[in-house]
Structures are given as C-alpha cells and as structure tokens.
Short mmCIF file of C-alpha atoms and ligand atoms in Angstrom, two decimals:
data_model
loop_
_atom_site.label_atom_id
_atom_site.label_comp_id
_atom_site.label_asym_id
_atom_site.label_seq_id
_atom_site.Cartn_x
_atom_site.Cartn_y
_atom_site.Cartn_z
CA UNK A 245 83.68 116.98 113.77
CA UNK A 246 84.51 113.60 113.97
CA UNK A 247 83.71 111.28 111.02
CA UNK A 248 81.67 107.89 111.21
CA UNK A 249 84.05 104.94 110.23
CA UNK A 250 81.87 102.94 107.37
CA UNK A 251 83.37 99.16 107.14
CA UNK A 252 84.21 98.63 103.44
CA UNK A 253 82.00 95.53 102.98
CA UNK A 254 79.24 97.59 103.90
CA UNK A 255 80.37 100.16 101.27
CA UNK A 256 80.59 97.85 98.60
CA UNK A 257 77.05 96.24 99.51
CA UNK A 258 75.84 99.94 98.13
CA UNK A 259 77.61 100.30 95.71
CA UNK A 260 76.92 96.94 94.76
CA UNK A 261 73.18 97.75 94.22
CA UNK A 262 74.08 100.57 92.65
CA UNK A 263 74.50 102.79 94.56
CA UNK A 264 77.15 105.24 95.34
CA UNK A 265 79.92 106.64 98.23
CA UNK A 266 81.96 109.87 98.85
CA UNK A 267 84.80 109.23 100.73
CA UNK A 268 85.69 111.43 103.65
CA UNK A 269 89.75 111.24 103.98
CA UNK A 270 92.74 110.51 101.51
CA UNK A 271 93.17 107.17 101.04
CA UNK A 272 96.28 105.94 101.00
CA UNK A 273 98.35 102.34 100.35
CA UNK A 274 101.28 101.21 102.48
CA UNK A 275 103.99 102.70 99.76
CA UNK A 276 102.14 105.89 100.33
CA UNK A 277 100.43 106.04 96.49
CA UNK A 278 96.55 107.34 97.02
CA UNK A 279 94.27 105.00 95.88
CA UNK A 280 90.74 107.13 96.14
CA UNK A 281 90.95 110.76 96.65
CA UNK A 282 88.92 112.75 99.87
CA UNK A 283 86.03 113.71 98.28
CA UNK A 284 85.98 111.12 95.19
CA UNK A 285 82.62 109.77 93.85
CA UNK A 286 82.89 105.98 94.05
CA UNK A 287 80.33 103.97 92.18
CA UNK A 288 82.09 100.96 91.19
CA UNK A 289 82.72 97.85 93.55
CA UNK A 290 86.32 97.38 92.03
CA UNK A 291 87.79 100.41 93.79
CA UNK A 292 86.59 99.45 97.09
CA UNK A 293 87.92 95.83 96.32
CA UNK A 294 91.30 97.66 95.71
CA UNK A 295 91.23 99.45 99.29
CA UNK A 296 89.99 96.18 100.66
CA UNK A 297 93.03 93.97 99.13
CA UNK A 298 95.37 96.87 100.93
CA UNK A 299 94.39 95.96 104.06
CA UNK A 300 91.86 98.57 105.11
CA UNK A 301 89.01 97.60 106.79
CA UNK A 302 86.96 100.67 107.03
CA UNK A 303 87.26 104.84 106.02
CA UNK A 304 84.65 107.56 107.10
CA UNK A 305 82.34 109.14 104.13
CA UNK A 306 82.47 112.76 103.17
CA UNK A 307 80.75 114.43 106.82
CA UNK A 308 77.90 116.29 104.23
CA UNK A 309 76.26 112.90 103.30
CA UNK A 310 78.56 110.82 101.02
CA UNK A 311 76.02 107.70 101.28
CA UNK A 312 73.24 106.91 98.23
CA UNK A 313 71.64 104.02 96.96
CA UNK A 314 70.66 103.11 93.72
CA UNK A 315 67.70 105.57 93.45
CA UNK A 316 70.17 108.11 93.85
CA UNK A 317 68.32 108.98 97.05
CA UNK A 318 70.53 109.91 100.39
CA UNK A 319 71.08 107.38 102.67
CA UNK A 320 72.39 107.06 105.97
CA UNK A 321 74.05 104.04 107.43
CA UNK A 322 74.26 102.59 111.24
CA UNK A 323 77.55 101.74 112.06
CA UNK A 324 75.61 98.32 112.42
CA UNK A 325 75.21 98.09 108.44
CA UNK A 326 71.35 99.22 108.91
CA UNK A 327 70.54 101.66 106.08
CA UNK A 328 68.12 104.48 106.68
CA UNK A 329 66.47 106.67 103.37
CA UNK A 330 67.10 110.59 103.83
CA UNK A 331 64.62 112.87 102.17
CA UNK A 332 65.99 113.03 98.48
CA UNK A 333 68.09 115.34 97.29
CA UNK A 334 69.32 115.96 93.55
CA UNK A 335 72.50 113.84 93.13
CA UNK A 336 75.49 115.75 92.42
CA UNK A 337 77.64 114.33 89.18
CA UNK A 338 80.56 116.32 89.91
CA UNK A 339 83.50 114.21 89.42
CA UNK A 340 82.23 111.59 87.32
CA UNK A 341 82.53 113.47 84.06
CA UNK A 342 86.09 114.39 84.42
CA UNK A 343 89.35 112.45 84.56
CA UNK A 344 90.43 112.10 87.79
CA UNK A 345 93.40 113.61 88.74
CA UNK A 346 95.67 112.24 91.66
CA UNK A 347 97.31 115.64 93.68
CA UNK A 348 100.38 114.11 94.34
CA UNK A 349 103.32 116.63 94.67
CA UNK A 350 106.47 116.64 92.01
CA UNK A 351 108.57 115.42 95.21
CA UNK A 352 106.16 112.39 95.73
CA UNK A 353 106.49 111.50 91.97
CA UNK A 354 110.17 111.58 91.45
CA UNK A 355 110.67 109.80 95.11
CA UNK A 356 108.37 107.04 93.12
CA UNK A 357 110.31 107.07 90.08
CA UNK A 358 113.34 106.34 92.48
CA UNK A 359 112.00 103.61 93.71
CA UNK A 360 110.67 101.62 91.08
CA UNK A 361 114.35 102.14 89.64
CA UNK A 362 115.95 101.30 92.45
CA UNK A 363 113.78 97.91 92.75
CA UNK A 364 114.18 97.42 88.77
CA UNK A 365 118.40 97.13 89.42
CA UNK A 366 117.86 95.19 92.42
CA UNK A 367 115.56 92.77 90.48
CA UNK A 368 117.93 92.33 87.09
CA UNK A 369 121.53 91.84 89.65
CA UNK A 370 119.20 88.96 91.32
CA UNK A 371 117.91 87.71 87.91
CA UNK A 372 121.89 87.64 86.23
CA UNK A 373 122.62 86.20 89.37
CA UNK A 374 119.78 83.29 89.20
CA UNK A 375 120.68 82.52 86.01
CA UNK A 376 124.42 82.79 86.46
CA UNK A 377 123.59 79.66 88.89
CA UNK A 378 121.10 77.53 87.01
CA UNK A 379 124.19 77.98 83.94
CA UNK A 380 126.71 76.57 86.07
CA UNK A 381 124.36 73.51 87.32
CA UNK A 382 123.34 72.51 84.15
CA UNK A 383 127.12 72.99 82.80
CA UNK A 384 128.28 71.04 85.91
CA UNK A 385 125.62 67.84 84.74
CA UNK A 386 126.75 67.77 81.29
CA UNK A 387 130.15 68.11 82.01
CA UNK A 388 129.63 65.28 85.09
CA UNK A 389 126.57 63.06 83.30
CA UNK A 390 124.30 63.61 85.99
CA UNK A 391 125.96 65.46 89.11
CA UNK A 392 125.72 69.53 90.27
CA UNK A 393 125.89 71.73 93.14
CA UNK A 394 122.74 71.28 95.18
CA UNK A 395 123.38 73.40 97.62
CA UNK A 396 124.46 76.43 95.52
CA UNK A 397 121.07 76.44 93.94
CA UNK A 398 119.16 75.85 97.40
CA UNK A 399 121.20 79.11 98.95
CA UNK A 400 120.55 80.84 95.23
CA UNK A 401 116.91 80.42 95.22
CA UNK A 402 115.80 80.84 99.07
CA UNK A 403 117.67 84.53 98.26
CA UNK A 404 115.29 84.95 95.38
CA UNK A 405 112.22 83.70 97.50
CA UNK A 406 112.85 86.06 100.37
CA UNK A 407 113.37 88.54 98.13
CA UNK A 408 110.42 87.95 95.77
CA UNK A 409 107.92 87.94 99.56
CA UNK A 410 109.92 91.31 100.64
CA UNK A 411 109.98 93.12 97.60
CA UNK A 412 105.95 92.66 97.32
CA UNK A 413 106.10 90.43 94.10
CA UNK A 414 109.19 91.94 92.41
CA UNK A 415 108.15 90.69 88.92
CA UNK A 416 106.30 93.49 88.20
CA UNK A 417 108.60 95.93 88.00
CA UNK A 418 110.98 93.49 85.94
CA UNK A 419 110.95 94.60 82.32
CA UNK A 420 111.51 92.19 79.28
CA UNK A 421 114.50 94.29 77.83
CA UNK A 422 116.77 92.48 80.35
CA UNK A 423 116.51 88.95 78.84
CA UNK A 424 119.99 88.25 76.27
CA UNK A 425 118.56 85.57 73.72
CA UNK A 426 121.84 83.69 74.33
CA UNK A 427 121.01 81.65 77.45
CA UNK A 428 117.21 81.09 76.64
CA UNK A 429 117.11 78.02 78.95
CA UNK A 430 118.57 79.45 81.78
CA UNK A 431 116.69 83.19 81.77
CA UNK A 432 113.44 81.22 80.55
CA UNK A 433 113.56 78.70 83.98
CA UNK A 434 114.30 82.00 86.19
CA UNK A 435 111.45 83.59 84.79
CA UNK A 436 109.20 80.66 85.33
CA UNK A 437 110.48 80.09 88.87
CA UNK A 438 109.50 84.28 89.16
CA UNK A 439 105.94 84.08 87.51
CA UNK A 440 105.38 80.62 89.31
CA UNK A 441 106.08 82.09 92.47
CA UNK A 442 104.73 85.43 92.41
CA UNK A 443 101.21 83.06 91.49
CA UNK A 444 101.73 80.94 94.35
CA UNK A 445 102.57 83.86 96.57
CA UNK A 446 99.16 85.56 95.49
CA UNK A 447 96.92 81.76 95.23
CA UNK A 448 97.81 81.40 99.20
CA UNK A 449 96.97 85.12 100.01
CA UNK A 450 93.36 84.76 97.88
CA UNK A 451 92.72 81.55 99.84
CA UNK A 452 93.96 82.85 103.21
CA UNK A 453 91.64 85.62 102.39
CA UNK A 454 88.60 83.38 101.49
CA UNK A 455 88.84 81.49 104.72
CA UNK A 456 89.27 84.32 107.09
CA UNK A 457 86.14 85.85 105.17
CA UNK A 458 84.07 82.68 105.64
CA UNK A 459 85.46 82.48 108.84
CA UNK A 460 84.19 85.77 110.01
CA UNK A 461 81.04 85.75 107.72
CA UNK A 462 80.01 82.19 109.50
CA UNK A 463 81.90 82.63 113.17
CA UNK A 464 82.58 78.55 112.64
CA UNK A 465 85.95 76.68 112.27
CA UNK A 466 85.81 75.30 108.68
CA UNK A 467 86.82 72.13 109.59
CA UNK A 468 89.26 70.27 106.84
CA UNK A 469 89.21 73.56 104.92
CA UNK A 470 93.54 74.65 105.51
CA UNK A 471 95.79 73.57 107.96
CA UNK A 472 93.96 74.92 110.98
CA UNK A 473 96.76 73.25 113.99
CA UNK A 474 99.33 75.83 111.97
CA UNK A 475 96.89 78.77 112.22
CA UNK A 476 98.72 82.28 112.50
CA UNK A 477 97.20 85.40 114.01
CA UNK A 478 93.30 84.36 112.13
CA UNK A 479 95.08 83.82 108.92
CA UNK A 480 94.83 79.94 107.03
CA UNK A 481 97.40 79.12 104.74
CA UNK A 482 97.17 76.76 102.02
CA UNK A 483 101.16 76.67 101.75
CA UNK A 484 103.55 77.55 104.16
CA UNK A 485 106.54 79.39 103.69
CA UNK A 486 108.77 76.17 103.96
CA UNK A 487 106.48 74.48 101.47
CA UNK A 488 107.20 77.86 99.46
CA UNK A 489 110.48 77.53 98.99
CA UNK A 490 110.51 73.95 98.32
CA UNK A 491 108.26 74.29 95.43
CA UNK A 492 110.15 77.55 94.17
CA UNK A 493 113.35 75.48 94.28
CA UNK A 494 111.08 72.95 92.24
CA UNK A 495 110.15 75.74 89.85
CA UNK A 496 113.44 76.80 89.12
CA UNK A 497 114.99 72.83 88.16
CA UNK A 498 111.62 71.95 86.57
CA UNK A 499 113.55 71.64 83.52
CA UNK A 500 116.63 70.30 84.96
CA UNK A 501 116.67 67.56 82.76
CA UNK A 502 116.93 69.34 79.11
CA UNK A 503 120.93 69.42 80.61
CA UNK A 504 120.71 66.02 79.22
CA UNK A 505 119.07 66.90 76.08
CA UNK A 506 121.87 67.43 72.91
CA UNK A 507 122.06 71.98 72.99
CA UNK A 508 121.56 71.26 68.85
CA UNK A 509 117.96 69.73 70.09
CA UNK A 510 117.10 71.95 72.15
CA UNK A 511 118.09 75.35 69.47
CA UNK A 512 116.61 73.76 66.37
CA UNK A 513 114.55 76.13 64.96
CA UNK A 514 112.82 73.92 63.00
CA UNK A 515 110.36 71.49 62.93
CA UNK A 516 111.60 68.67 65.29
CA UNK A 517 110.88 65.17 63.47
CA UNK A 518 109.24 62.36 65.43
CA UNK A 519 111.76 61.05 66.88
CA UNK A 520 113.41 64.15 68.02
CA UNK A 521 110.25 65.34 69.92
CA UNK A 522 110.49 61.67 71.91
CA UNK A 523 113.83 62.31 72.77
CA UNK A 524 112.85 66.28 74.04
CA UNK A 525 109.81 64.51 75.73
CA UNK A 526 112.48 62.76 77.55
CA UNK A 527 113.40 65.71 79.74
CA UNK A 528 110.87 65.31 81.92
CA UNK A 529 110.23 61.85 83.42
CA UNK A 530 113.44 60.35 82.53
CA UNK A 531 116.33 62.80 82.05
CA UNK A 532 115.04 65.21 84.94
CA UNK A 533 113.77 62.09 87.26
CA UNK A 534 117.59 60.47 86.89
CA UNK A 535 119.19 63.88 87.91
CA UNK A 536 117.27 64.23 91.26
CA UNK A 537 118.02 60.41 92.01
CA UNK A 538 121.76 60.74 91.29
CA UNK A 539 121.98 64.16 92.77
CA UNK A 540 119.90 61.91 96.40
CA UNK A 541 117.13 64.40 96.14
CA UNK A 542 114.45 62.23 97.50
CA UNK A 543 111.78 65.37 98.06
CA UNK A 544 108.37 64.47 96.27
CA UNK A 545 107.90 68.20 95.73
CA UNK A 546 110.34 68.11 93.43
CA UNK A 547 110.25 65.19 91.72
CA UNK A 548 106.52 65.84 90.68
CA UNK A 549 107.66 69.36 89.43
CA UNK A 550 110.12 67.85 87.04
CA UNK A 551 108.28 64.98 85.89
CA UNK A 552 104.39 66.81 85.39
CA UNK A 553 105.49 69.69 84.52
CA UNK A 554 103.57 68.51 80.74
CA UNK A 555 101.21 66.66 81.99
CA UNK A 556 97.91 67.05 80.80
CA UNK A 557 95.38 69.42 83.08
CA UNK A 558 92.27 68.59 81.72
CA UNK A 559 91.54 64.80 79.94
CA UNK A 560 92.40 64.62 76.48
CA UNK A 561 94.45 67.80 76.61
CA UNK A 562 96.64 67.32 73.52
CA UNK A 563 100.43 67.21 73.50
CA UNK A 564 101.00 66.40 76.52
CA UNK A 565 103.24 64.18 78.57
CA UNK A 566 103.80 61.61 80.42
CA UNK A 567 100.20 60.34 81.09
CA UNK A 568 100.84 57.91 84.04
CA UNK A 569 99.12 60.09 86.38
CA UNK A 570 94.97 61.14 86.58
CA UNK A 571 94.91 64.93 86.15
CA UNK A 572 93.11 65.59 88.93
CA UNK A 573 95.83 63.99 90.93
CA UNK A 574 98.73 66.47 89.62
CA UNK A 575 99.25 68.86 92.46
CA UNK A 576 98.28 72.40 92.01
CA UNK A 577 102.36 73.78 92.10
CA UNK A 578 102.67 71.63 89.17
CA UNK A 579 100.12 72.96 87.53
CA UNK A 580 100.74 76.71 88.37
CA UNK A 581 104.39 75.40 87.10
CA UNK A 582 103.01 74.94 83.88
CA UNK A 583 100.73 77.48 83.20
CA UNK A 584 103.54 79.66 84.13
CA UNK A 585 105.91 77.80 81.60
CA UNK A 586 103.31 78.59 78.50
CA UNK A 587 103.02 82.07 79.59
CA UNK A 588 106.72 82.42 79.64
CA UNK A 589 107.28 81.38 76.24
CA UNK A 590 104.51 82.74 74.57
CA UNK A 591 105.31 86.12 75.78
CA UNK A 592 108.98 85.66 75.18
CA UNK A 593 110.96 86.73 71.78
CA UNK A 594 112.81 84.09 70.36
CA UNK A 595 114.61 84.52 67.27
CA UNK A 596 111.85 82.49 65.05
CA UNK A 597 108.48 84.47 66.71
CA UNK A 598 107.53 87.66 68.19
CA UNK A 599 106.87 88.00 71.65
CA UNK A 600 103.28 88.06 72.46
CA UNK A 601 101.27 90.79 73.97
CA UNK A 602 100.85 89.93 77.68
CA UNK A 603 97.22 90.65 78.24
CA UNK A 604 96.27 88.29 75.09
CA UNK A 605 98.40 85.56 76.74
CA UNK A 606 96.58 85.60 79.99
CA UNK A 607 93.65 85.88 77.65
CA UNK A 608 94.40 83.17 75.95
CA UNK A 609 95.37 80.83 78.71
CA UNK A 610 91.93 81.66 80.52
CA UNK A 611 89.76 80.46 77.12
CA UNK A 612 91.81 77.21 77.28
CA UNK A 613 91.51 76.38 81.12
CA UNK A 614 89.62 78.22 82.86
CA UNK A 615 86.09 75.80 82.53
CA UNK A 616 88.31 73.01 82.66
CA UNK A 617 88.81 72.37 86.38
CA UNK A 618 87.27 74.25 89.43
CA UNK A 619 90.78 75.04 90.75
CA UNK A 620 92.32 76.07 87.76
CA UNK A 621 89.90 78.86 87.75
CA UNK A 622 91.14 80.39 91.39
CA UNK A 623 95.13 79.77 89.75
CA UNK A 624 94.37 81.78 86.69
CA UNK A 625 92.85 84.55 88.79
CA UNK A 626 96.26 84.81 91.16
CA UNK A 627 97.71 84.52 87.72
CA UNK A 628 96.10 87.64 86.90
CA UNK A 629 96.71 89.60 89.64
CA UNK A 630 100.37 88.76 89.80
CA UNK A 631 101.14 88.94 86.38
CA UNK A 632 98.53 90.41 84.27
CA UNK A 633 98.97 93.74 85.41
CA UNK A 634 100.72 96.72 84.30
CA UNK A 635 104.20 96.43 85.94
CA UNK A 636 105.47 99.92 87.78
CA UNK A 637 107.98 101.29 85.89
CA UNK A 638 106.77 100.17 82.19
CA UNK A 639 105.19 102.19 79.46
CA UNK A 640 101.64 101.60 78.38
CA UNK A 641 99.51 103.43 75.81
CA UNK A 642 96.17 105.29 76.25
CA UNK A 643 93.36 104.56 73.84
CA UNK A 644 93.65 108.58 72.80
CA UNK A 645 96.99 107.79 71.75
CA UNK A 646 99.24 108.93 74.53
CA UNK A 647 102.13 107.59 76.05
CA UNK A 648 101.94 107.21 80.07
CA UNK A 649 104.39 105.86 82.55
CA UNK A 650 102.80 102.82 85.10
CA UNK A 651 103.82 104.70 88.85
CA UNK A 652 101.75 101.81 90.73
CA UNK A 653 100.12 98.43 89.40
CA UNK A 654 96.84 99.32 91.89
CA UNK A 655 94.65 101.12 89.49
CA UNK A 656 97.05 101.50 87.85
CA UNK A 657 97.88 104.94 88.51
CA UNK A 658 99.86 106.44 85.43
CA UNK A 659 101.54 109.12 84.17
CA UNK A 660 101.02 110.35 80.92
CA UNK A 661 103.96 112.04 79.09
CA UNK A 662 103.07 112.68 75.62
CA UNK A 663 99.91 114.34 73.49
CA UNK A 664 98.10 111.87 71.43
CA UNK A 665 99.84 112.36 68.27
CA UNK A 666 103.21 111.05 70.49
CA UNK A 667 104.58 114.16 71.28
CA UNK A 668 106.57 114.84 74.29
CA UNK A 669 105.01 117.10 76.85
CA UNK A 670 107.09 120.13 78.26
CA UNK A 671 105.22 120.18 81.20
CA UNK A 672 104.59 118.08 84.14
CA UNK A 673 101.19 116.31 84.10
CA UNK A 674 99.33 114.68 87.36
CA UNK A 675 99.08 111.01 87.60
CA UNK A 676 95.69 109.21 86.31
CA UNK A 677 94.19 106.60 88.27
CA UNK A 678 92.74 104.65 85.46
CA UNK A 679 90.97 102.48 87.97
CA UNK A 680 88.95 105.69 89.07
CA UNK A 681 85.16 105.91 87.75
CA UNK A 682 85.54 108.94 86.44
CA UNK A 683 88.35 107.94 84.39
CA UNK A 684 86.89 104.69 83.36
CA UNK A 685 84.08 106.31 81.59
CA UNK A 686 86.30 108.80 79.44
CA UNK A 687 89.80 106.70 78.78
CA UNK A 688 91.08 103.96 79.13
CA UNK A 689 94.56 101.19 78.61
CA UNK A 690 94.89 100.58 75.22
CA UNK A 691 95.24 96.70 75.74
CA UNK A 692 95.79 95.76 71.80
CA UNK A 693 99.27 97.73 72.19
CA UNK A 694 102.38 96.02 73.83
CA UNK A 695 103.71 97.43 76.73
CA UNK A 696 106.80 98.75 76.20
CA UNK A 697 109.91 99.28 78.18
CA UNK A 698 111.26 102.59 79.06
CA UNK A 699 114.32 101.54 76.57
CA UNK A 700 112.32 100.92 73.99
CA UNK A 701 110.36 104.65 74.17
CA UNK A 702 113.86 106.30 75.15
CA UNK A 703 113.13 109.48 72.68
CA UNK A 704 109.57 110.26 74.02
CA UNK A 705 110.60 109.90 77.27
CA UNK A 706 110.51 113.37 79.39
CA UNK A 707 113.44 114.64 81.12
CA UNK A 708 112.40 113.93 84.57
CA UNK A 709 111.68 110.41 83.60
CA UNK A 710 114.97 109.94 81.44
CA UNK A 711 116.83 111.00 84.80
CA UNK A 712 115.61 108.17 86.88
CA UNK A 713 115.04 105.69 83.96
CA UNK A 714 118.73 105.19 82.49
CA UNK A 715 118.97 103.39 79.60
CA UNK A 716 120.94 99.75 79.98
FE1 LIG B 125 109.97 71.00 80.20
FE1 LIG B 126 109.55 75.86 78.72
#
C-alpha cells in the first residue's frame, strides 16, 4: 500500500492546535541518526520543527490513521491541507507514557562514537593550529611594534572557515578540556572566532530560511529584503560566503591590539586601577586601529570588528567603549563578535573564577539583550542553536541522576551509561531521544549540572565508550 506524503507544515498546523500525528516511516537525518521513530506519537510542534530544520519537507503518517486533532477525534487530511473529521475513535496513549527508545543497532552506535572522535581530533589539531598562528602574530607585533604576517593568518583562518561550513558547525563537538590556561589570549580569540562563526553560519541559514518561507507563503519577491541579484537556487543570503570569511578573519584579530597592551596588564588578577583600565580600553580603537593601518589593511569589515568590538548595544549600556558610534549603527558581525566574546569568558576557567555553566550563560545573555534591540533577538536565537546545545561527544546528567553520553545535538539523542546513584552499567542501553514526547513528560537534562567532558567522567565511563573516547 502506498502511503500519502503529509507536508510537515501541515503536520505541525495539527499539532499546533493540539492535535496529534503517527508517523508512517523511520525518519532519518543526513548522518543517518533517527530523529522520530515509524510509528511514534508526535504531539509537540518542536519535533516536527527538528525534521523541518533537516531538510525534509514532507513523510507519510502511519497507513491505519495516524492523523487527530485536538478533540482527539480522527482526522483525515487532503494532500491539499483540507482536513476532514472521521467518526471518533478512542485515542490510543501508547507511547506517550514510556521513554522512548531509539532501535539503533550496537554497530550504528559505536560507528557514531567513531565519528564524533574522529571530528573531536580533527577539531583540537585545527584549534592548536589556530592558536599556534594568532601566537606567532601577536609575538611578531611586539617584537616589530606594529608589523605581522597577514597572509599566514588569512590562509590559517579561511582553513578554519571551510572547515567550520564542512564539518556542520564543528564547535559542538569541541570540548573545554582542550584549552591550556597558559595562552588565554590566543585560545580565548580562537574560540571567539569559532562561537562567532558558528552564530553567523546559523543567523544567515535562519534568515535564508525566513525569506524562502515568506517567499513561498506570499509567491512575491520581497523587494529590499536580501540581496536578491545574488539569489542561489530560491535561497537569500544575508552574508555571503566571501563576506564570511572576511568577518571570521575579523573575529579572530578582534583583539589584535591587546599585542600592544604590557602581558603584566593584561594577567593581573586583580583589580585594575583607573588608569590601567584606560590603557586596556586602549586595545580597541587605538592599539588594534594602528595595527590594521600599519599592517595596509584598509577592509572596513575589519576595522569595525576591532574597534566596536565594546561598544555599547543598547543606549546607556554600562562599561562600554568607545562611544563615537550610535548603536544602532554597529553592524550586526560586531555585535555577534561581542556577544560571543562575553560568552567566551564567562564560560571559560581562569585561574581567579570558575567556569560558568553554559546554559546559564546563554541564559544570562538573553535577560540582558534580548528586549533590547529587534535584531539582537534573531542573534541570540542562532546563538542558541549553535552553541547552546549539548555538544556530541560530551557528558550530560539526567534529572534521575544518571550519567548519559550526547550521540547527536538534534534532540539530543543520548546515551545513558550509569544507574542513578552513578553506577556504571554492565550492559548496553538504547539511546534516548530526550526531544521525544514521551520522554519529555517522564525525564529530562538536568540543566543546573555542568556538562562534563568525557575526561573529566573517565571512571564511570563504560568500556565501549572508554575505547573510542581516549583520554588526552
Ligand atoms: Fe577586546
Ligand atoms: Fe575577551
């Protein structure tokens, strides 16, 4: 029998009201994880969303109904989106009681845990490597007052770029164990020319997205909305992938100009007095300005990276620096640049603080700006989705107290490998997708507990996991 294909916005209109969908098929993402099992009761809009930002347009329902609406009464649907009542029927519950389960076979799992290890190693050579660079340019301007290999760093960081677009936002899968407190500067500027990039990777794909949707939802050009003489294959871009790299070359000098700033200034753990601060301030619109002139890097990109990046984003916002410039007219890399700077540090360890839980960051930075500034609001939600997730290949805890293992961000689909009092399980669990309805309503991510590193849970850590996961 062949299935009716069901677009996925008209799924999500019903489920939307309330109502609820069986799918008909496995559904699958490109890396081959499932995201909603054949069969699976779906009742909330989020995993539909989740299919939807994977690319797939439509899946058939389960061929013995799989439609209701919010009555619980069966429905059936035209492929036209025109809903028609069936007679009711009692609603069956199953799976919405239970956690859900993904079948995925032992192979499938361990072939996963290869490659999130395989993309973790990839991701820390690039990272020593970025920073390597970065050392040896802002060695060079201290050593030179002013002058450093441009083109090393250009040929350094369109690497990283190409890399960061192929490997599908590597970030993620980037744990915190690999950053040495010794070279703070240089691993903190990497990691805010990562996180700034993996936002502005995910900011253009939300607003291609949003066009293409308006596009096909009003069957009108949008006029000034994008770039439309550059339009690719129905998709707008707010950045292309020259601007991309431009502005990730800008991410990773944005604080080019602390080379200038005495190292005793820049590790002083303590309070910094007045006049200090004025000569830190100095970094940005002076020191950093006077190394692109001297260096004849004339590219505005740039130069409003290096000079903004502590420039105020709302009026009044305290602190900040220099204030020649109306916030509405700092550009939106700049201030993605920043955000991403804050987030950095506040998540970072540094020998006089803790490192701070991720999710309260992003918390955090959303109460501060998020009212502030219409755009600010679509930034913080790329930052989310880049960022705020749970990487693949880090440890998170369950609210019952057990440890899992993060196979895929999308969900996120884990793997739980210990019993709630922490200990280690002898045998082989299936993955949870904690995204799934039916796992919602019984467990969920522990938020108020870091995540961890597989390092830092070594002992706990099963067999088959300690195999792929090597310790460092
Ligand atoms: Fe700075
Ligand atoms: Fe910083």
């Amino acid at each position: 029998m062949i299935e009716a294909m069901f677009s996925i916005e008209n799924l999500i209109e019903i489920v939307k009201t309330g109502g609820r969908i069986k799918t008909g098929i496995d559904v699958y993402n490109k890396k081959g994880t499932l995201l909603l099992g054949k069969n699976e009761v779906v009742d909330r809009v989020r995993s539909l969303e989740i299919i939807q930002e994977n690319g797939i347009r439509s899946v058939p329902v389960a061929p013995d109904g799989g439609l209701w609406d919010g009555n619980g009464n069966q429905i059936r649907m035209g492929s036209d989106g025109v809903i028609e009542l069936i007679p009711p029927r009692p609603l069956k519950k199953s799976g919405l009681s239970v956690l859900v389960p993904v079948h995925e076979s032992s192979r499938d799992i361990e072939r996963r845990l290869q490659e999130i290890e395989m993309i973790k190693k990839e991701t820390v050579q690039r990272y020593a490597r970025a920073t390597q660079c970065l050392k040896n340019a802002l060695q060079q301007i201290r050593q030179t007052r002013g002058q450093f290999d441009v083109q090393a760093v250009e040929s350094c960081v369109s690497g990283l770029v190409k890399f960061f677009v192929d490997a599908d936002h590597p970030f993620q899968y980037m744990s915190r164990e690999i950053f040495s407190h010794d070279d703070y500067l240089y691993q903190h500027s990497t990691n805010v020319c990562a996180i700034a990039t993996a936002v502005l990777i995910r900011f253009n794909e939300n607003f291609s997205h949003t066009i293409d949707r308006f596009l096909s939802e009003n069957r009108a050009d949008p006029g000034g909305a994008g770039r439309p003489e550059k339009r690719k294959s129905g998709a707008f871009n707010y950045y292309y992938p020259e601007d991309l790299t431009e502005i990730s070359l800008g991410f990773f000098l944005y604080d080019i100009g602390k080379a200038m700033v005495p190292e005793k200034l820049l590790n002083k753990n303590s309070r910094l007095t007045e006049e200090e601060f004025q000569t830190i301030k100095r970094h940005s619109f002076e020191y950093g300005a006077k190394i692109l002139e001297d260096n004849k890097i004339n590219n505005r990109v740039l130069n409003n990276i290096v000079r903004y990046h502590h420039a105020p984003l709302f009026e009044n916002e305290e602190s900040c620096y220099p204030l020649d410039k109306a916030c509405s007219d700092i550009p939106l890399y700049v201030r993605i640049c920043k955000l991403a700077d804050i987030y950095d540090a506040m998540t970072s360890k540094r020998s006089y603080k803790d490192a701070l839980n991720q999710v309260s960051v992003i918390t955090q930075l959303f109460r501060k700006y998020v009212k502030k500034d219409a755009v600010l609001q679509f930034v913080l939600h790329a930052f989310v989705k880049s960022v705020g997730r749970h990487p693949p290949g880090s440890i998170v805890y369950l609210e019952n107290g057990q440890m899992a293992y993060v196979l895929d961000s999308i969900g996120p689909l884990v793997l739980p490998f210990t019993d709630n009092k922490g200990n280690t399980l002898s045998a082989k669990p299936d993955p949870i997708d904690m995204g799934s309805p039916g796992t919602q309503q019984l467990l969920k991510i522990d938020n108020g507990r870091s995540i961890k590193t597989p390092k830092e849970v070594y002992k706990f850590l099963p067999a088959y996991i300690k195999k792929v996961a090597m310790p460092t």
